[in-house]
Amino acid sequence: FFYRWCFMPQQPEKYLKHKTLKTFGLSEPQLRDLLKSVSHGHDLHIRLIANLPCVDIFISAESKVERIADSLLASAEKSICNQIGDNIYAFNNENMEEVVGYLLYLKQYSLSIAENCTGGLLSNLISNITGCSFYYKGGITACDADAVNLLFNIPRESIERYGLVSERVTKDMACAVSNITKSNFALSVTGIMGLEEGENVGMVWICLYANGQSTCRQFFFSGERHEMKLKAAYTAFDLLRRELLD
């Protein structure tokens, strides 16, 4: 009897279950406000973790009964999803670019990228994914007016009239890179990331070109240069992600 007692598998005092929901587009204060209605207590904990430029929601549930811990976790996840909706971009450990890549692969679409202020960051992120050649056609980076004119064939008169960082030029860059690579989707980003580049530091134009239709939006980001670049890249990928989910 003593031998059996010593070597029998011991049941844990409590079962601990956890899950991470990755969000983009809402700040920590906004998320806290939205999550006020999600009940949590001694056996259920919800914590926000800043993961620039995103915010992760970490849920943990514990109980002496495993199915109760699972039920608490599932119920909290459902409530959070109802509150936050498609601002949740991943339910595991995927990055934004991995989610976008999976959706492109799943729907058999292709993507190309035109960059100015992000200096190739979007192309770097998407090309880090194994198998990206199935959906990523390629990218073009041009940081000054001469390069934009040469590589995207955008007239100098247009650049001088509207400005390199403008809705018009950003739209033309997206259309051009899509035509060059024959991709279904294209993203383009122009912006001002430093005082030496002009006024309105943090102003960024992002264009999503989708099967012949262009949608351009203006954003204002803050932080260090690398932070603004990352925010711009994730915002562009998020626009594409939402388009692919529709």
PDB file of C-alpha atoms in Angstrom, residues 100 103-104 107-114 135-138 174-175 177-179 181-188 207-213 239-246:
ATOM      1  CA  VAL A 100      -1.643  38.668 -42.385  1.00  0.00           C
ATOM      2  CA  LEU A 103      -4.811  35.092 -44.410  1.00  0.00           C
ATOM      3  CA  LEU A 104      -3.120  35.892 -47.716  1.00  0.00           C
ATOM      4  CA  LYS A 107      -7.242  33.124 -49.665  1.00  0.00           C
ATOM      5  CA  GLN A 108      -4.507  32.717 -52.289  1.00  0.00           C
ATOM      6  CA  TYR A 109      -3.898  36.454 -52.622  1.00  0.00           C
ATOM      7  CA  SER A 110      -0.604  38.214 -53.243  1.00  0.00           C
ATOM      8  CA  LEU A 111       0.914  41.329 -51.684  1.00  0.00           C
ATOM      9  CA  SER A 112       3.467  43.944 -52.649  1.00  0.00           C
ATOM     10  CA  ILE A 113       4.762  46.862 -50.580  1.00  0.00           C
ATOM     11  CA  ALA A 114       5.958  50.413 -51.333  1.00  0.00           C
ATOM     12  CA  TYR A 135       2.045  35.340 -51.269  1.00  0.00           C
ATOM     13  CA  TYR A 136       4.639  38.128 -51.021  1.00  0.00           C
ATOM     14  CA  LYS A 137       5.660  39.479 -54.429  1.00  0.00           C
ATOM     15  CA  GLY A 138       8.219  42.008 -53.209  1.00  0.00           C
ATOM     16  CA  ALA A 174       0.572  51.666 -54.022  1.00  0.00           C
ATOM     17  CA  CYS A 175      -0.926  51.524 -57.517  1.00  0.00           C
ATOM     18  CA  VAL A 177       3.987  48.673 -57.015  1.00  0.00           C
ATOM     19  CA  SER A 178       0.854  46.587 -57.575  1.00  0.00           C
ATOM     20  CA  ASN A 179       1.114  47.085 -61.340  1.00  0.00           C
ATOM     21  CA  THR A 181       4.475  43.063 -59.369  1.00  0.00           C
ATOM     22  CA  LYS A 182       0.948  42.095 -60.527  1.00  0.00           C
ATOM     23  CA  SER A 183      -0.224  41.645 -56.936  1.00  0.00           C
ATOM     24  CA  ASN A 184      -3.824  41.544 -55.667  1.00  0.00           C
ATOM     25  CA  PHE A 185      -3.005  43.815 -52.737  1.00  0.00           C
ATOM     26  CA  ALA A 186      -0.465  46.553 -52.143  1.00  0.00           C
ATOM     27  CA  LEU A 187       0.469  48.628 -49.124  1.00  0.00           C
ATOM     28  CA  SER A 188       2.276  51.955 -49.320  1.00  0.00           C
ATOM     29  CA  CYS A 207      -2.649  53.383 -48.580  1.00  0.00           C
ATOM     30  CA  LEU A 208      -4.214  49.969 -49.100  1.00  0.00           C
ATOM     31  CA  TYR A 209      -4.648  49.042 -52.749  1.00  0.00           C
ATOM     32  CA  ALA A 210      -7.063  46.135 -53.121  1.00  0.00           C
ATOM     33  CA  ASN A 211      -8.037  44.759 -56.521  1.00  0.00           C
ATOM     34  CA  GLY A 212      -8.169  48.125 -58.215  1.00  0.00           C
ATOM     35  CA  GLN A 213      -9.548  50.161 -55.307  1.00  0.00           C
ATOM     36  CA  LEU A 239      -5.652  47.672 -42.418  1.00  0.00           C
ATOM     37  CA  LEU A 240      -4.873  44.749 -44.697  1.00  0.00           C
ATOM     38  CA  ARG A 241      -5.867  42.196 -42.054  1.00  0.00           C
ATOM     39  CA  ARG A 242      -9.277  43.797 -41.605  1.00  0.00           C
ATOM     40  CA  GLU A 243      -9.780  43.891 -45.356  1.00  0.00           C
ATOM     41  CA  LEU A 244      -8.954  40.200 -45.630  1.00  0.00           C
ATOM     42  CA  LEU A 245     -11.411  39.349 -42.840  1.00  0.00           C
ATOM     43  CA  ASP A 246     -14.340  41.062 -44.603  1.00  0.00           C
TER      44      ASP A 246
END
